[in-house]
Coordinates of C-alpha atoms in Angstrom, one line a residue:
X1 CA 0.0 0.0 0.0
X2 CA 1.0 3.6 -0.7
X3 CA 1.6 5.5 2.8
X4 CA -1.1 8.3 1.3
X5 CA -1.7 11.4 4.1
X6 CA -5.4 10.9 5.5
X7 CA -5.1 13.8 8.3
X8 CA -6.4 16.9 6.4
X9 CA -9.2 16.7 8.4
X10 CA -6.8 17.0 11.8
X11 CA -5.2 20.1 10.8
X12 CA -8.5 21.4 9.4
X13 CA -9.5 21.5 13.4
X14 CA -6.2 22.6 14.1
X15 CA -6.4 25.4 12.1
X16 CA -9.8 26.2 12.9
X17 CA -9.4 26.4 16.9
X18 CA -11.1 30.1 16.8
X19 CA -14.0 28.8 15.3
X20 CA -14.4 25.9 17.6
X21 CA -14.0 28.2 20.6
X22 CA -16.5 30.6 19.2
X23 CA -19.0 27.5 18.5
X24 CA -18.8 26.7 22.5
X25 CA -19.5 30.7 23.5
X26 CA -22.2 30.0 21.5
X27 CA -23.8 26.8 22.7
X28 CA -22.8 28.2 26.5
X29 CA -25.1 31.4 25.6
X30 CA -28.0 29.5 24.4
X31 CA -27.8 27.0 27.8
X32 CA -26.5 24.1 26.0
X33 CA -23.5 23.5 28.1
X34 CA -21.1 20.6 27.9
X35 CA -22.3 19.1 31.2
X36 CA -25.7 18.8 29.0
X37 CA -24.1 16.8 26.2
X38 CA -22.6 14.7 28.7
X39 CA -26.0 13.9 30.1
X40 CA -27.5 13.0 26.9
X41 CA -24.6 11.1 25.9
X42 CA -23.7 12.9 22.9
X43 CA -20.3 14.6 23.9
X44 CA -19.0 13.7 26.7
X45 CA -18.0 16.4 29.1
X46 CA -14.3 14.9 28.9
X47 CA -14.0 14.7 25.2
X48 CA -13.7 18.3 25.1
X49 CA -10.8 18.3 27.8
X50 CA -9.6 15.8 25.7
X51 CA -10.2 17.7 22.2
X52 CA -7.5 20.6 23.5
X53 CA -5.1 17.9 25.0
X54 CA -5.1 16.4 21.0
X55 CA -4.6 20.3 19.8
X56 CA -1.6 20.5 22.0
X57 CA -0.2 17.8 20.4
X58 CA -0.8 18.9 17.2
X59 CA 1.3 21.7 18.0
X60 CA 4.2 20.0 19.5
X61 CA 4.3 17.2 16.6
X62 CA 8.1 16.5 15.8
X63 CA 9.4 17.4 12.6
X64 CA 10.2 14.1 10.7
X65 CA 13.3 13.5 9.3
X66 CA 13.3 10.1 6.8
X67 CA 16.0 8.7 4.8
X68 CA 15.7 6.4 1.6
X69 CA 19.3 5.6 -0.1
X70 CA 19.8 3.9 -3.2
X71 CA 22.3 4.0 -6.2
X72 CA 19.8 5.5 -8.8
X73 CA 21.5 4.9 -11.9
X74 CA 19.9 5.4 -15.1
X75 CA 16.9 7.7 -13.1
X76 CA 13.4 7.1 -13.9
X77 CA 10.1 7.2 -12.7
X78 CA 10.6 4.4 -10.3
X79 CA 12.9 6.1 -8.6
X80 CA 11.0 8.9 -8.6
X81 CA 7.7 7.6 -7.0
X82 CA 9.5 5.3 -4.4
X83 CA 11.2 9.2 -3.2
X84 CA 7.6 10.8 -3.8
X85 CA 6.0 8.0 -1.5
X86 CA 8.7 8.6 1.0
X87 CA 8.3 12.1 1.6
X88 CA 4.5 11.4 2.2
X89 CA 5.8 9.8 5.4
X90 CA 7.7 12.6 7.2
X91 CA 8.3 16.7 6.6
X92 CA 11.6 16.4 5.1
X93 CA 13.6 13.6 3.0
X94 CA 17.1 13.4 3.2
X95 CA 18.7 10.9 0.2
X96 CA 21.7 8.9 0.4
X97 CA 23.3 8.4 -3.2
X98 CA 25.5 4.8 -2.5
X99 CA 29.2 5.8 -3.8
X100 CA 30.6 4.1 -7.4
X101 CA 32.7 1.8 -5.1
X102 CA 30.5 0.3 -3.4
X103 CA 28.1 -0.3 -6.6
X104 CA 31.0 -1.6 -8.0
X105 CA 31.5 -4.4 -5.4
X106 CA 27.7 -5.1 -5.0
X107 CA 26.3 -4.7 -8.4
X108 CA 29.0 -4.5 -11.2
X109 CA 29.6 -0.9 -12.6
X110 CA 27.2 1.7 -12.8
X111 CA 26.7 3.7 -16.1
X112 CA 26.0 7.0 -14.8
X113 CA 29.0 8.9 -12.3
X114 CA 28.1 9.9 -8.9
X115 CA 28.5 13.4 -10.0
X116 CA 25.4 12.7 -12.2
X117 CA 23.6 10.4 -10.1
X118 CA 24.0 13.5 -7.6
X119 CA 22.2 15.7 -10.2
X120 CA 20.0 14.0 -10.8
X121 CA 18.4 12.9 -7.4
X122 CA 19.1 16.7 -6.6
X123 CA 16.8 17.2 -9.1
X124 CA 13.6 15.8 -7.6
X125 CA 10.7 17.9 -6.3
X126 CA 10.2 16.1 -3.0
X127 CA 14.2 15.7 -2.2
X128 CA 15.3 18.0 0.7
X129 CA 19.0 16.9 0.8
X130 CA 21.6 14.9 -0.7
X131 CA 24.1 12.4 1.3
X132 CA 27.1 11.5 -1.3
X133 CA 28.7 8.3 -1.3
X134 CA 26.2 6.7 1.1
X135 CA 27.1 2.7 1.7
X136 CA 25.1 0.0 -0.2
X137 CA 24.0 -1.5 3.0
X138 CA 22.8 -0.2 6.0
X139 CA 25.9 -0.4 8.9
X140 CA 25.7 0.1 12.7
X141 CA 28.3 2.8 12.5
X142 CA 26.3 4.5 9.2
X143 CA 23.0 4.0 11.1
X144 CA 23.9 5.8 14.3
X145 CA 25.4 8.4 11.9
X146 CA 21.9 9.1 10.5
X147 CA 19.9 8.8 13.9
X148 CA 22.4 11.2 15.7
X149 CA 23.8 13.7 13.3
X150 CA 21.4 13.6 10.4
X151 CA 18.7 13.6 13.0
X152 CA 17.2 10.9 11.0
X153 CA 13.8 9.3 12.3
X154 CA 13.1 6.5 9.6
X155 CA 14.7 4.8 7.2
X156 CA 12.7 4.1 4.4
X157 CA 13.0 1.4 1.5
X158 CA 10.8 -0.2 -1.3
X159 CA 8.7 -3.8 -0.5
X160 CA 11.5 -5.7 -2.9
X161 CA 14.2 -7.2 -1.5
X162 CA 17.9 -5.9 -0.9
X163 CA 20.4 -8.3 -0.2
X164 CA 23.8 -8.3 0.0
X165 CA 26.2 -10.3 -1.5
X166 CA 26.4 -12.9 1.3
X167 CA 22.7 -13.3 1.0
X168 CA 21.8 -10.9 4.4
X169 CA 18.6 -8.4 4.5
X170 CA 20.8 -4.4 3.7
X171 CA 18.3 -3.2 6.0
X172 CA 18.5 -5.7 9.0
X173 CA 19.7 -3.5 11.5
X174 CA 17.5 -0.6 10.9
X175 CA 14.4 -3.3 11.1
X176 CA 15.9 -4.3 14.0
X177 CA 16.0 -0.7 15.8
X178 CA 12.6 -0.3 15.0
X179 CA 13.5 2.8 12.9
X180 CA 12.4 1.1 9.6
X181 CA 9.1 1.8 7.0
X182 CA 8.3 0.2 3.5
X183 CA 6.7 1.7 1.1
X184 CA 5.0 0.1 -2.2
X185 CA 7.5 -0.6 -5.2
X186 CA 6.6 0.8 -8.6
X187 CA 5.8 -2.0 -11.3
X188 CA 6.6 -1.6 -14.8
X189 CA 10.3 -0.6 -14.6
X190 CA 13.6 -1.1 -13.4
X191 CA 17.5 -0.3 -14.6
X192 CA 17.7 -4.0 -15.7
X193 CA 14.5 -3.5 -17.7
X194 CA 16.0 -0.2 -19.3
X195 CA 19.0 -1.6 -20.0
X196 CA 17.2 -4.8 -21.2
X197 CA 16.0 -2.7 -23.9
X198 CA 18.8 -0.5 -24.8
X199 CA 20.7 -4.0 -25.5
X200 CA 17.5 -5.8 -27.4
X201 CA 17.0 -2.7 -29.4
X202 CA 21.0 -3.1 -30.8
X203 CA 20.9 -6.7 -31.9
X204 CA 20.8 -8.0 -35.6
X205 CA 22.9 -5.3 -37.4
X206 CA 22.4 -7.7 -40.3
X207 CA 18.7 -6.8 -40.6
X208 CA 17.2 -3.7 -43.5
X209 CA 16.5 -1.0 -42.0
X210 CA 12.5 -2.0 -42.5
X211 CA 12.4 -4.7 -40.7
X212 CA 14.5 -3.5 -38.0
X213 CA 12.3 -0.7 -37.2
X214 CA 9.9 -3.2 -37.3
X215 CA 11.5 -5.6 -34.7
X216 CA 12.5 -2.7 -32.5
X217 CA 8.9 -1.3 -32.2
X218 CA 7.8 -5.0 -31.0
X219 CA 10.7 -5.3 -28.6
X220 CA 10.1 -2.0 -27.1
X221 CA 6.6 -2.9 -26.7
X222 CA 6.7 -6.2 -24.7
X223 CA 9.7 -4.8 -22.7
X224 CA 7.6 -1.6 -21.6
X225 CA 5.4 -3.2 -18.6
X226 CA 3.9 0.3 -17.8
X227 CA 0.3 1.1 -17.0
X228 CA -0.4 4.4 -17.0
X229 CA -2.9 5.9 -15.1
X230 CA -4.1 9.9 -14.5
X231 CA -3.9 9.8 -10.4
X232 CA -0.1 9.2 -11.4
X233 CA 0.7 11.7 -13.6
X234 CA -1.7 14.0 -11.0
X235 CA 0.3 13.0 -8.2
X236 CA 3.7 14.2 -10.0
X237 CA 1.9 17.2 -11.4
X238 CA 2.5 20.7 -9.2
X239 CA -1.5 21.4 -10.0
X240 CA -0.6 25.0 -10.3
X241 CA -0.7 27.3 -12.9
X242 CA 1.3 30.4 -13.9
X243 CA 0.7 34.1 -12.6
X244 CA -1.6 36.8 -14.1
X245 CA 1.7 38.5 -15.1
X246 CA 4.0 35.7 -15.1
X247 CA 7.3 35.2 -18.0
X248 CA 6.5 31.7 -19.7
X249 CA 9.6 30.0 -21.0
X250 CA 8.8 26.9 -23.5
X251 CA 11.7 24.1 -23.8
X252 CA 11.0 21.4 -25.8
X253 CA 12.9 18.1 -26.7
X254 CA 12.6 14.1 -26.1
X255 CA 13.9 13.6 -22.3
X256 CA 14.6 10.3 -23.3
X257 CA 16.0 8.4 -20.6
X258 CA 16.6 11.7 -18.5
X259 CA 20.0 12.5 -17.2
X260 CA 21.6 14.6 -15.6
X261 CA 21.9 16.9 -19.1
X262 CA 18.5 17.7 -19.1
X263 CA 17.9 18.7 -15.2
X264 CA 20.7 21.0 -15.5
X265 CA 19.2 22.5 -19.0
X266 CA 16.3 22.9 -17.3
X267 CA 17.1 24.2 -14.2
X268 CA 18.9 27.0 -16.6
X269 CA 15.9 27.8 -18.6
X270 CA 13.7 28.1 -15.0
X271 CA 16.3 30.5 -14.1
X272 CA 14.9 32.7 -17.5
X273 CA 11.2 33.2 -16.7
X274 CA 8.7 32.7 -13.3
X275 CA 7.2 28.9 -14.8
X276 CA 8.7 26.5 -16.8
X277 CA 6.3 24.9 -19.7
X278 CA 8.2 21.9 -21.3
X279 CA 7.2 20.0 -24.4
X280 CA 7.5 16.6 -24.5
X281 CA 7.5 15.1 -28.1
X282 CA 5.7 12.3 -29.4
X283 CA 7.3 9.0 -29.5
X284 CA 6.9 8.7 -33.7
X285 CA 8.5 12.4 -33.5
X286 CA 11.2 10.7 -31.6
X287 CA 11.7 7.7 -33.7
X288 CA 11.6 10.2 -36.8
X289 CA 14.3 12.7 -36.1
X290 CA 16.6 10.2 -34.6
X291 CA 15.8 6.8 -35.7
X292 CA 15.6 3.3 -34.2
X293 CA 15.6 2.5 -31.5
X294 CA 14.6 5.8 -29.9
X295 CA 12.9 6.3 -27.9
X296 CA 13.6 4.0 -25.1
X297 CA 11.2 5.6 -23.2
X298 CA 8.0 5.7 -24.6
X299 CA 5.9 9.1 -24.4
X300 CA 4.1 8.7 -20.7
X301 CA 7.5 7.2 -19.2
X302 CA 9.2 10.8 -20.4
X303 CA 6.3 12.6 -18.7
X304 CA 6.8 12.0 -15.5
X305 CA 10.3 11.6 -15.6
X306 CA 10.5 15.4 -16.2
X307 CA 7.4 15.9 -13.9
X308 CA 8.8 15.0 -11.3
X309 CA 11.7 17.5 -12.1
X310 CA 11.9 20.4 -9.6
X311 CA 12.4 23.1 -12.3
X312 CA 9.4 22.0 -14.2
X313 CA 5.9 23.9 -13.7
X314 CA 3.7 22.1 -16.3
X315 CA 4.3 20.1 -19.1
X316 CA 2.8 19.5 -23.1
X317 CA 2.7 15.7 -23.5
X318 CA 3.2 15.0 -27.0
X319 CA 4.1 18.5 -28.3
X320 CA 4.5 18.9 -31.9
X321 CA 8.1 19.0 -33.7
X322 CA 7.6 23.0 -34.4
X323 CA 6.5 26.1 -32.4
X324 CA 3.6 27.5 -33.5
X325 CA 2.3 30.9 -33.2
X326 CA -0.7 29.1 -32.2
X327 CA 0.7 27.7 -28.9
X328 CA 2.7 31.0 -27.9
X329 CA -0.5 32.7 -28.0
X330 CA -2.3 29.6 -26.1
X331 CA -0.2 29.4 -23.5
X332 CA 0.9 32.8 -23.6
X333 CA 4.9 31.9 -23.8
X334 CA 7.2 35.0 -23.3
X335 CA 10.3 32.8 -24.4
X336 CA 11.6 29.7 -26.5
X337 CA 14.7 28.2 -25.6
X338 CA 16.7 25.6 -26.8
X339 CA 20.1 23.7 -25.5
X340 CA 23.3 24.0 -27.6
X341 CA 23.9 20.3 -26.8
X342 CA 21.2 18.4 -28.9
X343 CA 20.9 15.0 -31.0
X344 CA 18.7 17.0 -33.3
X345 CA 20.0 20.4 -33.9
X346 CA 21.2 19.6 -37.3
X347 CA 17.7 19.5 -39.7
X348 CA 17.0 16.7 -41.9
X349 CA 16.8 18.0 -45.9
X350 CA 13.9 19.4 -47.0
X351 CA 12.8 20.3 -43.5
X352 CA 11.8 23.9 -41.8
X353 CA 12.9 25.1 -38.3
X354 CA 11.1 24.3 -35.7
X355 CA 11.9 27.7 -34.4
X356 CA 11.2 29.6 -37.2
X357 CA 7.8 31.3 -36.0
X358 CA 9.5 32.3 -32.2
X359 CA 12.7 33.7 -34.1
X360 CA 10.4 35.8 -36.2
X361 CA 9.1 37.4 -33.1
X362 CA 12.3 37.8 -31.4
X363 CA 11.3 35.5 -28.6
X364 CA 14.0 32.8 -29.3
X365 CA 17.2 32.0 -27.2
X366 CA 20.3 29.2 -27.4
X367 CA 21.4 28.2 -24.1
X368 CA 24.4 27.0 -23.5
X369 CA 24.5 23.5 -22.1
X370 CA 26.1 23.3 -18.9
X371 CA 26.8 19.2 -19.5
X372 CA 27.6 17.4 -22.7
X373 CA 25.7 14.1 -21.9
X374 CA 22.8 12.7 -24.5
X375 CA 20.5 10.1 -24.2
X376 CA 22.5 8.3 -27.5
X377 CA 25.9 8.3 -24.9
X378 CA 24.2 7.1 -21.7
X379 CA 22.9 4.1 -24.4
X380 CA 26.5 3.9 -25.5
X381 CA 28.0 3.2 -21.9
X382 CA 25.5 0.6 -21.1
X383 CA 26.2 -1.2 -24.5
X384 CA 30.4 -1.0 -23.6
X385 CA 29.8 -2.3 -19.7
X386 CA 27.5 -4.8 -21.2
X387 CA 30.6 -6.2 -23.5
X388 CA 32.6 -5.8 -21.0
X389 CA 30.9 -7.5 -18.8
X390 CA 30.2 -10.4 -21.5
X391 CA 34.5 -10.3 -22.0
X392 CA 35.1 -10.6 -18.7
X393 CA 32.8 -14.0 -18.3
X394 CA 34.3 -15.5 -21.5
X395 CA 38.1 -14.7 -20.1
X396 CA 36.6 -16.3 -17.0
X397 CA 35.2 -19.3 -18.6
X398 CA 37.6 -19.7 -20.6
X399 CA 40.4 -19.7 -17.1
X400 CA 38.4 -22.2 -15.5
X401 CA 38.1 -24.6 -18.1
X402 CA 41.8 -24.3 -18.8
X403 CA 42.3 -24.9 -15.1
X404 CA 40.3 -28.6 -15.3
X405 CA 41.9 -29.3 -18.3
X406 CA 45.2 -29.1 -16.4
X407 CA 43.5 -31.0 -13.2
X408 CA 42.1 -33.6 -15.8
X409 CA 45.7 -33.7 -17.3
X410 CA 47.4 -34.0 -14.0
X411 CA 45.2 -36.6 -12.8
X412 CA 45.6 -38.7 -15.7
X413 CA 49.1 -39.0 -15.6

């Protein structure tokens, strides 16, 4: 189950104190005093002593601190709900990022840096602070370290299992202390199911380019195991619009698997304008301008990958390839921007500039992009640890059968 607050209801009477005291001037005038509920049995004279114990501690309710760690490589909207869910359960969410070491020695290399990794869960709406190089599992001397000077209160992890290498529960301790809360994991996605279809996706060279794209689409297809629904994309959403007066800036793009590239791109065009309106382009817009096998994400995947972006105020899903004047004027857009690091900046022959319309009004800006990553490298890395990986188990193969050849050989003589 999600861990969903149900107290509005509480701090609605919280709030509302002056009211409730006004209510029982009221009821005092008119004779109905509290001795005369108590007689009736409808309120209890010591409910009400009661009622302003309860408001008293309402207003000494600790500030919860909770803690969720994880290596969040290759970021998506997995991560992103377990961190929203999370949140829900205290005031403030502190995030441990687990260091490339000790991925390293649990998991086999990551493909994203801790430098991005950092970025990116920085990036998230509901994260209050960062921890770097956080340990994979949960220690005695770490856990005291969160419950003493992180004044931590809970630690917080997904329903799925985390084991360590030696086959122990990561979170043992903390279950142990009594300091531990699950929350619901996401279905639908993983890193293993990303890269699952990064790796699909670049099989067969030998194939046209037909049936390829054909193969691809079906891959891409049965690999994606998300459902959709509108109470997600509602919970990710701010639910806000922008200002009577306020500067619109429009970026648009594919956010395909979203790295640490596009948070800091869009934290830069926030910086521009009071709301951030993002366009999110269709997958066959995708697939068109960069080919097979992009995107890896399909269109809803993207959407809340960059709703759940800090810097993003509201989003278009499925925005068209160009700018119309019809949309500035829609969404009243005071400024178009676009990043100088781009897999589509160059246009294909025979094709206009999506810009054309917001350069003609003088409301069009290049910004400089503060990282060089693109969805086509991140893809690139996974590819090379994959065959390294793959090398590495064939040399190892390969040293172990030599190795009972030699016993075999020994033996026999």
């Amino acid at each position: 189950m999600e861990y969903e607050s149900n107290n509005w209801i509480w701090d609605w009477l919280y709030s509302s104190t002056h009211l409730f005291g006004g209510l029982m001037v009221t009821a005092a005038l008119l004779g109905f005093s509290t001795s005369y509920f108590g007689g009736v049995g409808v309120f209890p004279s010591y409910g009400w002593s009661n009622f302003g114990i309860f408001l008293k501690k309402r207003r000494e309710r600790k500030h919860m601190r909770v803690y969720m760690d994880g290596c969040f490589d290759l970021m998506h909207y997995g991560h992103a709900n377990a961190l929203r869910q999370a949140k829900a359960l205290g005031d403030e969410l502190v995030v441990g990022v687990v260091s490339d070491e000790e991925i390293v020695a649990n998991k086999g290399p990551p493909v994203l840096s801790m430098e991005e990794r950092l970025a990116l869960v920085s990036g998230l709406k509901w994260v209050d602070q960062v921890i770097a190089n956080a340990p994979y599992a949960i220690t005695e001397k770490f856990m005291n370290t969160l419950f003493n000077e992180h004044k931590i209160d809970y630690i917080i992890h997904g329903d799925d299992p985390c084991l360590l290498p030696d086959g122990s529960d990561a979170y043992a301790l903390a279950k142990k202390a009594g300091r531990y809360k699950q929350i619901k994991r996401t279905e639908g996605v993983s890193s293993t199911d990303i890269v699952g279809r990064i790796l699909s996706s670049m099989k067969d060279d030998k194939s046209s380019e037909g049936d390829s794209c054909k193969r691809q689409q079906s891959q891409r297809g049965q690999l994606s195991q998300f459902l959709p629904t509108s109470r997600r994309i509602v919970q990710f959403s701010n639910a806000k619009g922008p200002g009577p007066n306020a500067r619109i800036v429009y970026i648009d793009g594919a956010f395909d698997l979203f790295h640490a590239g596009h948070v800091e791109i869009l934290k830069k065009a926030r910086q521009l304008g009071d709301f951030l309106l993002v366009g999110i382009h269709a997958d066959h817009i995708v697939s068109e301008q960069r080919g097979m096998p992009y995107p890896v994400m399909h269109l809803l995947e993207r959407t809340l990958a960059v709703l759940a972006c800090r810097y993003v105020d509201e989003v278009i899903i499925g925005a068209p390839w160009g700018v119309t004047k019809d949309m500035i004027t829609t969404f009243n857009i005071s400024l178009v921007v676009h990043g100088t690091i781009s897999e589509n900046n160059a246009l294909l022959p025979g094709e206009t500039d999506p810009y054309a319309v917001s350069k003609s009004l003088g409301i069009f800006r290049m910004l400089e992009s503060p990282k060089s990553i693109t969805t086509s490298s991140v893809a690139q890395r996974i590819v090379a640890n994959h065959e390294a990986y793959m090398k590495r188990n064939a040399k190892k193969t390969q040293s172990e059968k030599k190795y009972y050849e030699e016993k075999a050989y020994v033996a026999g003589d």
